[in-house]
Coordinates of C-alpha atoms in Angstrom, one line a residue:
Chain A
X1 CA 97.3 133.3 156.0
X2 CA 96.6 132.0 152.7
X3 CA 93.4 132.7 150.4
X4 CA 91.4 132.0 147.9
X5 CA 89.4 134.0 145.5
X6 CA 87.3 132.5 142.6
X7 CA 88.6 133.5 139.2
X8 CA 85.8 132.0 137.7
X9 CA 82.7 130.1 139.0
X10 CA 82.6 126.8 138.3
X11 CA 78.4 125.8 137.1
X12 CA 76.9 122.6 136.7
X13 CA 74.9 123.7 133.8
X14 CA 74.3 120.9 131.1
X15 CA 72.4 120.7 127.9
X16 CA 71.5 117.3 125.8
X17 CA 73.7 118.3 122.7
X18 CA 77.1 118.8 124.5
X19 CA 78.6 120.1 128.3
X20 CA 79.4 123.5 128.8
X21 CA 81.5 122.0 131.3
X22 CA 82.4 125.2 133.3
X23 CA 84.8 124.4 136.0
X24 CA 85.8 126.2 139.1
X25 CA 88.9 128.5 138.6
X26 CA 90.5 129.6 141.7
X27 CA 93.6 132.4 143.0
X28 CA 95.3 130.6 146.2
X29 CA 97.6 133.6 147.5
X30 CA 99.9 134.1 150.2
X31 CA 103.6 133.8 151.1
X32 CA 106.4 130.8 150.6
X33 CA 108.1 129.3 153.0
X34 CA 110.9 132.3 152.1
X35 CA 108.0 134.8 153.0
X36 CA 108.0 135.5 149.2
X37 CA 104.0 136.3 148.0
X38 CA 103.2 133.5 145.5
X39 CA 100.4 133.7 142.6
X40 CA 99.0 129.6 142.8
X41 CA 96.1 128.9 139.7
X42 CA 94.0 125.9 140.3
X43 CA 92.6 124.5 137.3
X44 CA 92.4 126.4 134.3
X45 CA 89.1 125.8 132.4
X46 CA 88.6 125.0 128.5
X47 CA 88.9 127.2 126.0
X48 CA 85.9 128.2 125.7
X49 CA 86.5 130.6 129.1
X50 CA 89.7 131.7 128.1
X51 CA 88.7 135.7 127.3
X52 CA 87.0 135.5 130.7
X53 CA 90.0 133.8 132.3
X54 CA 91.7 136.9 131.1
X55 CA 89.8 139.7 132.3
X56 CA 89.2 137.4 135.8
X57 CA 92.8 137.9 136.2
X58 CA 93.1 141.3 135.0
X59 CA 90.6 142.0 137.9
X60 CA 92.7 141.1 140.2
X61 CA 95.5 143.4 139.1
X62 CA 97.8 140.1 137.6
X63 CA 98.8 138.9 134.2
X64 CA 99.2 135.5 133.0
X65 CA 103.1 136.4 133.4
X66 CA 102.5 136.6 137.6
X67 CA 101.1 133.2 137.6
X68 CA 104.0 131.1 139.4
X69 CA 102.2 127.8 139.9
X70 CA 99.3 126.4 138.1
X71 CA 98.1 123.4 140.3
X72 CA 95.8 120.6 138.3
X73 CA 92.9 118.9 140.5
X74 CA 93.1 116.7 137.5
X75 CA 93.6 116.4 134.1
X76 CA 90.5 116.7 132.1
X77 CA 89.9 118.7 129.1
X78 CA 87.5 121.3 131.1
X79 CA 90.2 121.9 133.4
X80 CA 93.7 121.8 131.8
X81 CA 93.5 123.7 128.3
X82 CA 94.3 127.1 129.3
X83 CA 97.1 126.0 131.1
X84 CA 99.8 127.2 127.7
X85 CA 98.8 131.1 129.0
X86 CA 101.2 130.3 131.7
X87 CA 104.9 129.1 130.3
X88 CA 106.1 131.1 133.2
X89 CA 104.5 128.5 135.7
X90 CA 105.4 125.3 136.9
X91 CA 102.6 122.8 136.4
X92 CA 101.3 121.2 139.7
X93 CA 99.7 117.5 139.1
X94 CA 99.8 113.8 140.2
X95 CA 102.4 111.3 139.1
X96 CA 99.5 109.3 138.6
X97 CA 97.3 112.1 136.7
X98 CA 100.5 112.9 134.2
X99 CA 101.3 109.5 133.4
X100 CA 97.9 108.3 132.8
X101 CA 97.0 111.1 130.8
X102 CA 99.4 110.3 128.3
X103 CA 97.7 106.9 127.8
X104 CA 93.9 107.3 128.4
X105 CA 91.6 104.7 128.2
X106 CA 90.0 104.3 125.1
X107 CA 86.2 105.5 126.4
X108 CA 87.3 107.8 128.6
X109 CA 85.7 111.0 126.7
X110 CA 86.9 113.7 129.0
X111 CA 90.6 112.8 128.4
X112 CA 91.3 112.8 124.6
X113 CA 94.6 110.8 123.6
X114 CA 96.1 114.2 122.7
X115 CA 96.2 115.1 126.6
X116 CA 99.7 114.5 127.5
X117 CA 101.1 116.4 124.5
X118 CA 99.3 119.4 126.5
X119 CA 100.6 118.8 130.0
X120 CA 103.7 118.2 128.9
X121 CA 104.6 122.3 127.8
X122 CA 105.1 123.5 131.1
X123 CA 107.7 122.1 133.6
X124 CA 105.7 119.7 136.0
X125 CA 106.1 118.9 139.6
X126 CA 104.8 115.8 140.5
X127 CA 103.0 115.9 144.4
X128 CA 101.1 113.2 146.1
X129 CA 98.8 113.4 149.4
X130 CA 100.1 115.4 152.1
X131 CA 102.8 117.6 150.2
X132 CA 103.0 121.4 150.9
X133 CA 102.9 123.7 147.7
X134 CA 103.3 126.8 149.9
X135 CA 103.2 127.3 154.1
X136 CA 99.0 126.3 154.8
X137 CA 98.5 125.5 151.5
X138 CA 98.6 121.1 151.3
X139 CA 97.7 118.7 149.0
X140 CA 94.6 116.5 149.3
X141 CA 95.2 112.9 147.4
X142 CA 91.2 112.1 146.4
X143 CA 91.3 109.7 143.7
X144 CA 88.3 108.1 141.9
X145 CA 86.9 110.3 140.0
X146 CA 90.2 110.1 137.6
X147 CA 93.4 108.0 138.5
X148 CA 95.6 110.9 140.2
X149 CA 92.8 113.5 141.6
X150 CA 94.1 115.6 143.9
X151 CA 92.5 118.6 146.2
X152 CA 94.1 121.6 147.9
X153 CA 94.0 122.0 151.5
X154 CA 93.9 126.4 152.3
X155 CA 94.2 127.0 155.8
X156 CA 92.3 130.4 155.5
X157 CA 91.5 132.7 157.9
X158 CA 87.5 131.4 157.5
X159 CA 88.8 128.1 158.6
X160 CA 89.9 124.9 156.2
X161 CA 88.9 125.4 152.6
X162 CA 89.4 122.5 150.3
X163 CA 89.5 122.9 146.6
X164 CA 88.2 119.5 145.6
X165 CA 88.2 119.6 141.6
X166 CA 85.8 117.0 140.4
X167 CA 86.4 114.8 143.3
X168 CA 83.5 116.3 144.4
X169 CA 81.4 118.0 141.5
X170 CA 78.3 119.8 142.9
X171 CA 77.3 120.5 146.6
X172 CA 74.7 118.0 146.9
X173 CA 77.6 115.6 146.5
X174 CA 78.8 116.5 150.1
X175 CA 75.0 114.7 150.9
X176 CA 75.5 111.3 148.9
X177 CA 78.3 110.3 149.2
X178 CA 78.3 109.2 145.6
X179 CA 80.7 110.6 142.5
X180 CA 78.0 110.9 139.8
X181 CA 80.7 110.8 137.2
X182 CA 83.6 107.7 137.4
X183 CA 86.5 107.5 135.0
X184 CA 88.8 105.5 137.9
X185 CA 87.3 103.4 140.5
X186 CA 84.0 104.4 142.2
X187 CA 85.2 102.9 145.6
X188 CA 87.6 105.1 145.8
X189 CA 85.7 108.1 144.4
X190 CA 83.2 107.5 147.8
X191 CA 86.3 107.3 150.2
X192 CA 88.0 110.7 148.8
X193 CA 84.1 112.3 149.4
X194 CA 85.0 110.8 152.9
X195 CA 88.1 112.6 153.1
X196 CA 87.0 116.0 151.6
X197 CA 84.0 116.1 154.4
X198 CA 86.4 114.8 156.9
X199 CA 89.1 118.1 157.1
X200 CA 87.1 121.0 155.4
X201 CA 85.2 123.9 157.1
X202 CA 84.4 125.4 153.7
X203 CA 84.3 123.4 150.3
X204 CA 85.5 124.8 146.9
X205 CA 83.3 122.2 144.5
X206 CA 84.5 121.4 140.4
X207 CA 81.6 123.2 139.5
X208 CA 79.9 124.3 141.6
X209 CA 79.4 127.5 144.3
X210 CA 81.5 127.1 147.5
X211 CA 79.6 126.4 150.7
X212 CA 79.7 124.7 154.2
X213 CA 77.4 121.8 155.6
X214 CA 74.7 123.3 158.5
X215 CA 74.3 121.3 161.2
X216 CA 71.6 119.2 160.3
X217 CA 73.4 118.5 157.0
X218 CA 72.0 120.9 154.7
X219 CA 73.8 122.9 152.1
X220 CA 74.8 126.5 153.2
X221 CA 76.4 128.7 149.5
X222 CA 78.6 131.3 150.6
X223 CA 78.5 132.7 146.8
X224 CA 75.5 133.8 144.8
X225 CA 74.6 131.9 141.2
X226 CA 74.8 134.3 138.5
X227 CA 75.2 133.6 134.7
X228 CA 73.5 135.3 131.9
X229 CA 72.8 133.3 128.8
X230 CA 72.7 134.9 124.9
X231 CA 71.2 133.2 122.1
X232 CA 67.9 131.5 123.5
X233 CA 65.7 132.3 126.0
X234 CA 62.8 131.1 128.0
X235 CA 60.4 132.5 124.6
X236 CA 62.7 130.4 122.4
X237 CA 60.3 127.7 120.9
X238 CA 62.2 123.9 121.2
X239 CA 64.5 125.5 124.0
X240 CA 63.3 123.0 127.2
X241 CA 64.5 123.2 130.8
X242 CA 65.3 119.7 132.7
X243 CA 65.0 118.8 136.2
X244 CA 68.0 118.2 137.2
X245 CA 67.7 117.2 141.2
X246 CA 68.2 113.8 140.6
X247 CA 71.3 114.1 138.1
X248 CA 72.2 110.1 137.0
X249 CA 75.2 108.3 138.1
X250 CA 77.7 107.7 135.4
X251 CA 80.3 105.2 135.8
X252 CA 82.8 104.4 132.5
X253 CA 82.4 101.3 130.5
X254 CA 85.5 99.8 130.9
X255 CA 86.6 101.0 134.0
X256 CA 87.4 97.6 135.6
X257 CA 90.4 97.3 133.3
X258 CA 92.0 100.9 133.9
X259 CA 94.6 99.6 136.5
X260 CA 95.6 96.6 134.7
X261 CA 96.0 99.0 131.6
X262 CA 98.1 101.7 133.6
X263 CA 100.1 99.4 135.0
X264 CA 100.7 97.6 130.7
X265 CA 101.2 101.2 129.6
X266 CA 103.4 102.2 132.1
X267 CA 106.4 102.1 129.7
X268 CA 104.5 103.6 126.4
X269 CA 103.6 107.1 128.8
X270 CA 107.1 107.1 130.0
X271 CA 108.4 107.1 126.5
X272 CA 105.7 109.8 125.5
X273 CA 106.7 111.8 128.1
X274 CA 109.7 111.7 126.8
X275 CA 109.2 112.7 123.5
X276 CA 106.7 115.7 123.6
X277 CA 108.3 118.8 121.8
X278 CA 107.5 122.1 124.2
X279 CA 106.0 124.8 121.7
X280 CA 105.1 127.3 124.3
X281 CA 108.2 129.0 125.4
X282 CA 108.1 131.8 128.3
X283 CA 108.4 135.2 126.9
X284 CA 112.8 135.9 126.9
X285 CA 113.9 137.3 130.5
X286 CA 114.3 141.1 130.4
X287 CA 117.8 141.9 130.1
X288 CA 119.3 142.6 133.9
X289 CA 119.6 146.3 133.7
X290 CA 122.8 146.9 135.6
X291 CA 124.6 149.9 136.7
X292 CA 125.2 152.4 133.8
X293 CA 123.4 150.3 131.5
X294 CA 121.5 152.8 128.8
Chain S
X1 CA 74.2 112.5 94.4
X2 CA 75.9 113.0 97.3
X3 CA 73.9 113.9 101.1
X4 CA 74.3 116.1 104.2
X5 CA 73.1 114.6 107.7
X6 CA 73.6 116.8 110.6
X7 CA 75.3 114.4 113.1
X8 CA 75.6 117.3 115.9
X9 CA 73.2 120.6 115.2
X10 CA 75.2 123.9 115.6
X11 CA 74.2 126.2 118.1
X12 CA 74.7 130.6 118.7
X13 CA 74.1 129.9 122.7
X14 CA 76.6 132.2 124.5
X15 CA 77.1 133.0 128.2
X16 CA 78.5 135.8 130.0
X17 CA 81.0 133.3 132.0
X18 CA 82.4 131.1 128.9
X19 CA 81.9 129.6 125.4
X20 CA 79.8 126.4 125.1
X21 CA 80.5 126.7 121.2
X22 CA 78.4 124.0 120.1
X23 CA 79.5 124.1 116.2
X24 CA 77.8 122.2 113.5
X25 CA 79.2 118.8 112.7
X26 CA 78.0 117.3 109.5
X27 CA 77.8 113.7 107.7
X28 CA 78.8 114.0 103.7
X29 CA 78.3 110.7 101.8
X30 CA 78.7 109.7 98.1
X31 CA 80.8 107.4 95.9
X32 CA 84.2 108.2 95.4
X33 CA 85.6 108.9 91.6
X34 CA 85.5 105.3 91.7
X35 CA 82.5 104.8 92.8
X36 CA 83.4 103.3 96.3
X37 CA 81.3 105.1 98.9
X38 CA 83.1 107.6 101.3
X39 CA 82.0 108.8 104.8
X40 CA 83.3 112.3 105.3
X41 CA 82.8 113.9 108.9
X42 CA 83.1 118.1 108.3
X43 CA 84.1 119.7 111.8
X44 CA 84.4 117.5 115.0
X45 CA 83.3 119.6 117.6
X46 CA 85.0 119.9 120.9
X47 CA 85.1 117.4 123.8
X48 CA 82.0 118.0 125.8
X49 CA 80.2 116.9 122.7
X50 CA 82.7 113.7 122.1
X51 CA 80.0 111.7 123.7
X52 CA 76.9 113.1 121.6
X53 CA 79.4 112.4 118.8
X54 CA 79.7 108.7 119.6
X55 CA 76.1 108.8 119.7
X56 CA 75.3 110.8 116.5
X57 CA 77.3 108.0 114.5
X58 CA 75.7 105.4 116.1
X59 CA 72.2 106.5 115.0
X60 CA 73.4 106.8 111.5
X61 CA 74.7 103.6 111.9
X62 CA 78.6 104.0 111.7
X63 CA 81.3 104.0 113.9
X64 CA 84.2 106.2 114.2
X65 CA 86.2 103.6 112.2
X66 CA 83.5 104.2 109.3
X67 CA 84.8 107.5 108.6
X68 CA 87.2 108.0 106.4
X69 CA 88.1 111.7 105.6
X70 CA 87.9 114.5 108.4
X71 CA 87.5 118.1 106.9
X72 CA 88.1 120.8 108.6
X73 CA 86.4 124.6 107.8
X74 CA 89.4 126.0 110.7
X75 CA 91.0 125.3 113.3
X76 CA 89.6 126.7 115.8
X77 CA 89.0 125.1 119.5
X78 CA 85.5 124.4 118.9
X79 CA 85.8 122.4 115.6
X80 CA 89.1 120.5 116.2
X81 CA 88.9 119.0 119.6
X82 CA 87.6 115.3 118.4
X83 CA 89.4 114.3 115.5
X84 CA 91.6 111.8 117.3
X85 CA 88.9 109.6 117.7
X86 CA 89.4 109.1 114.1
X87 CA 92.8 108.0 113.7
X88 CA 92.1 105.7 110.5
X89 CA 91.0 109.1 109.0
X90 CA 92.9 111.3 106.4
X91 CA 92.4 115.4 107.9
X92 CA 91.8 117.7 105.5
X93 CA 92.9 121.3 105.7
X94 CA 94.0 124.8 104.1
X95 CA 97.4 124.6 104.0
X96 CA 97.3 128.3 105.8
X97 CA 95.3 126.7 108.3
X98 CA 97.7 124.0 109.2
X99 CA 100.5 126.4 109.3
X100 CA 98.6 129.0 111.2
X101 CA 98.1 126.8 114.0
X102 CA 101.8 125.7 114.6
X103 CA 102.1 129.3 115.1
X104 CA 99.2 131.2 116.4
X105 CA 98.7 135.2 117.6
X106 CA 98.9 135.4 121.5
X107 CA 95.9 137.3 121.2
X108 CA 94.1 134.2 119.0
X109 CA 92.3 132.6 122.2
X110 CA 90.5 130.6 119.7
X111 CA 93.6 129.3 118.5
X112 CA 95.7 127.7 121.6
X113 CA 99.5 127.7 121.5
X114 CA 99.2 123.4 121.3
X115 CA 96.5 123.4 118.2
X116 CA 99.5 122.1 115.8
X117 CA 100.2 119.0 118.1
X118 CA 96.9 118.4 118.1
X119 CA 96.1 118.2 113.9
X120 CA 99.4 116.6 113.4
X121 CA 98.2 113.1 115.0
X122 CA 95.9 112.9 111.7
X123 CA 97.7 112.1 108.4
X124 CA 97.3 115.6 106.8
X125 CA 95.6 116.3 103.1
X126 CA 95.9 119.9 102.3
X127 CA 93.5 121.2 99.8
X128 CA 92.5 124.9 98.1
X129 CA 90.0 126.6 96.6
X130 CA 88.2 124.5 93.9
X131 CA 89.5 120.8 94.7
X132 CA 87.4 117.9 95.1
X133 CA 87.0 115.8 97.9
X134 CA 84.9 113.4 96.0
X135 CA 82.7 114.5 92.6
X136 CA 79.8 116.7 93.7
X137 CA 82.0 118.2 96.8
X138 CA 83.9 120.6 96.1
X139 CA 86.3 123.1 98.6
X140 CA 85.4 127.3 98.5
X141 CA 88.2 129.3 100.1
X142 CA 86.5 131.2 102.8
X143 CA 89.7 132.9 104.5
X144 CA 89.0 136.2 106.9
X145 CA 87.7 134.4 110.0
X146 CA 90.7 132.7 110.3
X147 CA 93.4 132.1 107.3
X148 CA 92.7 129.1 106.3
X149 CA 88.7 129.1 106.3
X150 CA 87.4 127.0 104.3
X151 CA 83.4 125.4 103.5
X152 CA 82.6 122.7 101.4
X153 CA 80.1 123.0 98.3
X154 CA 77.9 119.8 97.8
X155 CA 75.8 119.0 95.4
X156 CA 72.5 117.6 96.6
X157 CA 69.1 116.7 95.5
X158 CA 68.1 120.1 97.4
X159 CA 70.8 122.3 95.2
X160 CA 73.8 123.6 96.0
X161 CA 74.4 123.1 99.6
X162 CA 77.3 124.8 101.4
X163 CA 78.9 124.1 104.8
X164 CA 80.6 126.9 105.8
X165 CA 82.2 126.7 108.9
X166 CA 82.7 130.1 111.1
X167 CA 82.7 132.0 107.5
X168 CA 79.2 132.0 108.6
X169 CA 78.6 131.5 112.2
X170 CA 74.8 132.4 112.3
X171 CA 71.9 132.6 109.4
X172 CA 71.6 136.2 110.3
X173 CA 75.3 137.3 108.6
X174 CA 73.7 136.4 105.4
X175 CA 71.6 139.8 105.7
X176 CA 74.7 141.9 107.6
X177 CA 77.6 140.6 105.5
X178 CA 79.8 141.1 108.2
X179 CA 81.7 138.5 110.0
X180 CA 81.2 139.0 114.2
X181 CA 84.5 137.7 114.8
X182 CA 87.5 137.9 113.2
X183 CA 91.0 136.6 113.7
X184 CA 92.5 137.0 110.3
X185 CA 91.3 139.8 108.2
X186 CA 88.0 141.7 108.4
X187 CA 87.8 142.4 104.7
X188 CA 88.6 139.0 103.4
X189 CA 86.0 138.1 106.0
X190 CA 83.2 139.7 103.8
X191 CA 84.4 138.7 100.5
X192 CA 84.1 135.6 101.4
X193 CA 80.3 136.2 103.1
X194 CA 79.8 136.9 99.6
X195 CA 80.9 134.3 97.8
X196 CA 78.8 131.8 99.8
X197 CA 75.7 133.6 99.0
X198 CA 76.6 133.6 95.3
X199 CA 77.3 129.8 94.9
X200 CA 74.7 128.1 97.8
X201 CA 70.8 127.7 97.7
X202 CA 71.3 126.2 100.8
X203 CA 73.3 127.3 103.9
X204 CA 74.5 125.3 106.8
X205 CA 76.4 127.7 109.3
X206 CA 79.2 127.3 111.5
X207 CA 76.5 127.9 114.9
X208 CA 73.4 127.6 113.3
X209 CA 70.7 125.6 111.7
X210 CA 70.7 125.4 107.7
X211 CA 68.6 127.6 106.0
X212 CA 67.6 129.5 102.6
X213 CA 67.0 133.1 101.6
X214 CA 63.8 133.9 100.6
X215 CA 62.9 136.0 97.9
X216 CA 62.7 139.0 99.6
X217 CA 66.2 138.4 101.4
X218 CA 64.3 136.9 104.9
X219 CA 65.7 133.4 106.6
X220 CA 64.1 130.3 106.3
X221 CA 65.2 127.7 108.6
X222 CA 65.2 124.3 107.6
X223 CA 65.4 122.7 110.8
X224 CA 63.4 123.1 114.3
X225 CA 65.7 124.7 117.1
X226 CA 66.2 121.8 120.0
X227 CA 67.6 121.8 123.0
X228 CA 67.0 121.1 126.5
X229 CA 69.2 122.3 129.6
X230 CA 70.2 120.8 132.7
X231 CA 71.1 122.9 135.9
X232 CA 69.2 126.1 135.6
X233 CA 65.8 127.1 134.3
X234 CA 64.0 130.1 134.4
X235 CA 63.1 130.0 138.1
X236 CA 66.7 130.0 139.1
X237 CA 67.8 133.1 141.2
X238 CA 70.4 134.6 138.7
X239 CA 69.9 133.4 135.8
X240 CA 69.1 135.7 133.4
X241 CA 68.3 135.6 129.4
X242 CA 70.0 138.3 127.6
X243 CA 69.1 139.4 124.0
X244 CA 71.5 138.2 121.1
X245 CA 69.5 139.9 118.0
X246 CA 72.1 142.5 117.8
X247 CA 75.6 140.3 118.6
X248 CA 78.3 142.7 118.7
X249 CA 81.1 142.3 116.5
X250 CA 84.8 141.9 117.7
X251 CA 88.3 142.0 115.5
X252 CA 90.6 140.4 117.4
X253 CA 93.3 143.0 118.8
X254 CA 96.5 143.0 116.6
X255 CA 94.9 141.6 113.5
X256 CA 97.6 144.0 111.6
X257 CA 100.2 142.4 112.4
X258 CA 98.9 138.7 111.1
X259 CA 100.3 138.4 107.9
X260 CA 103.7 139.8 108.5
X261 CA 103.6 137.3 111.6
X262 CA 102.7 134.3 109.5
X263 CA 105.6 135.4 106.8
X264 CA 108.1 135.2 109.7
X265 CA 107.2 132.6 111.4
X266 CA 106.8 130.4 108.4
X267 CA 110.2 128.3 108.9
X268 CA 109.3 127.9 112.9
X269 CA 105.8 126.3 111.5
X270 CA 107.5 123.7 109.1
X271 CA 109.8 123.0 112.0
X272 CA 107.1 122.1 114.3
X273 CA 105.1 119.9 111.8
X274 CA 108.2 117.8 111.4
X275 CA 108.6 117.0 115.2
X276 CA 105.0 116.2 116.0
X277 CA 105.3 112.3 117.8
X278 CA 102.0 110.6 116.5
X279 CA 99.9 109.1 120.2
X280 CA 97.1 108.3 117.8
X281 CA 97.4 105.3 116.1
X282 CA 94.8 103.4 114.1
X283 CA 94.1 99.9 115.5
X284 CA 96.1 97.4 113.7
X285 CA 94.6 96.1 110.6
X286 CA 92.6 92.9 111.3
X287 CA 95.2 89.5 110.0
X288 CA 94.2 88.6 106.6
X289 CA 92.3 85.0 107.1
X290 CA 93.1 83.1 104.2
X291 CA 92.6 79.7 103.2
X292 CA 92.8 77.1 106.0
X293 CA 94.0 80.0 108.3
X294 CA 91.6 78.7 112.2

């Protein structure tokens, strides 16, 4: 059976002068439909984590080169701009997602107008709801949050685990019902919470630890929080820690025009698309080595 | 004369599971050579602080339209992210910078494979040691950090006043003279440490608040530390503070070979430059309304 090991924790740590933004990064291993083992990223963090992305994978005895798939929940900046370590890789993501990405709305922050030009460098595979990437490993369509969200269905051996990207954020999520943070359509966003809770025994969270729901609807982690923080400290004078139980709900100025705009702009991301020059190249094939070669 | 606002404060806050790399980003204003007044944003920070951005230039009471000249200390991730929000905006950049980026070392994870797409959707200005953006702001060639490092001198009421980008990151690599990271050339890195401290009497760092020397070579801050975090505090089970006073320094693993890279790839750079598709556009310029025009 497939599984799933974290890379990197995903945190919902903020601060009043800018987001950290630490996503989940996750390993989805197991064989394809040929019975050939397959190396599946999801998401792949800023830039900010891309030493620690390294040695994550280094830990697990791979290189960037044994990535063969790099599947996008979505295409925001926190998730996508590691994604040129892997020119070996085909690029998992929503027709939605891709095209939209190359025209983003105007306030939408956490996709800059330079996004497409990023996706575009590795060969993509568009999927939609229901599509297999390898044998117990499905696609989740759970949009909302951001036009073409998707999540990843692992039939593990601990039962259905569903990476949910930032269709679900943090744990407590699973408990309101309510995306805190809407780029898309906030109707939506609620019914693809629905669907998450609806087939998943465990729940991989954007950022957040991965957990199941008890019984009685409480929050169970299956992971421990751990993060070590340089540069200030509880002694630091002006350094002031929030409450952040009640996180506010967030919902984009704007937003009732994004499907009208998609639908207007449906020509201008085609032509992008289009156009995008790929400047990261996989490393040349070794030579075949046949017989007698020196 | 001309003036420095900090629009977002820099910040040496670090974690053991990614970078938040909250750089300085800074407001210079003055009058042109011919007298017109200019509004020159100096870094732009990456996108989990696009929002604060939006903010910052709101409480000084411009938008991003206002600004007319984006300088750039480097390239790097942290400092480059936002400039499309500025698309009415001449960048301005070391020419080795520029270059650099078309091109970076695999090992540069500072410097993503994508940078050059992402500088190219600015019309470009490239500028050297000694030019003037505008009289009383002048350019210092910083290189070592990266190649193309550079800060900006300005002239203010207070003195000499230089922004410095990662040439400096932190007040405390005024007393070492050594850079803590370095992508370029570790030698350069402190010659040009050096030079800062011979033309400034006031510092603003790349990660850090702006501050003087005192007599006896001791740091004097010139603005309180602030900030408040969301998400953790010093009750939560495993998070833990970690003391930065002695940051270790790192040279980025085949530094050697950077310059006889940068030679040979010189061609490939000026190639990619030329094929860069503009997505950012500046809005169209508002009709002319001239007589008896409704």
């Amino acid at each position: 059976m497939p599984t799933i090991d974290i890379l990197l924790p995903g945190f919902g740590l903020d601060t009043d002068q800018g987001y950290p933004a630490f996503c989940g990064v996750f390993l989805v291993r197991g064989p394809d439909a040929a019975g050939q083992p397959r190396n599946i990223l999801v998401d792949a963090a800023h830039v900010g984590r891309r030493p620690f992305l390294w040695t994550a994978l280094a830990d697990h005895g791979l290189s960037a080169d044994d990535i063969d798939t790099v599947v996008l929940t979505h295409a925001h900046w926190d998730h996508v701009q590691n994604i040129d370590l892997f020119p070996g890789a085909t690029l998992v993501v929503h027709p939605d997602e891709r095209r939209y990405a190359h025209t983003p709305h105007a306030n939408d922050w956490a996709t800059p107008a330079w996004t497409g030009l990023l996706l575009e460098q590795l060969p993509v595979r568009e999927v939609g709801d229901g599509e297999e990437i390898i044998p117990g490993v499905e696609v989740l369509g759970l949009p909302g949050h951001s036009p073409g969200s998707i999540g990843l269905v692992v039939h593990t051996e601990a039962g259905r685990a569903t990476i949910t990207g930032d269709a679900l954020h943090f744990a407590y999520v699973a408990t309101t019902g309510r995306n805190p943070l809407v780029f898309w359509d906030a109707d939506q966003a609620a019914r693809s919470i629905g669907r998450i809770l609806d087939v998943s025994d465990v729940i991989y969270p954007g950022h957040d630890r991965p957990f199941r729901l008890t019984a009685d609807g409480g929050i169970d982690y299956l992971a421990p929080f751990a993060l070590t923080v340089t540069g200030a400290g509880p002694d630091t004078p002006g350094l002031r820690f929030a409450d952040s139980s009640a996180r506010p709900s967030w919902v984009m100025p704007g937003i009732q025009e994004q499907r009208a705009l998609y639908e207007k702009n449906a020509d201008d991301s085609a032509r992008r698309i289009s156009r995008v020059p790929r400047v990261v190249r996989p490393a040349a094939a070794p030579r075949a080595a046949g017989p007698g070669s020196g």
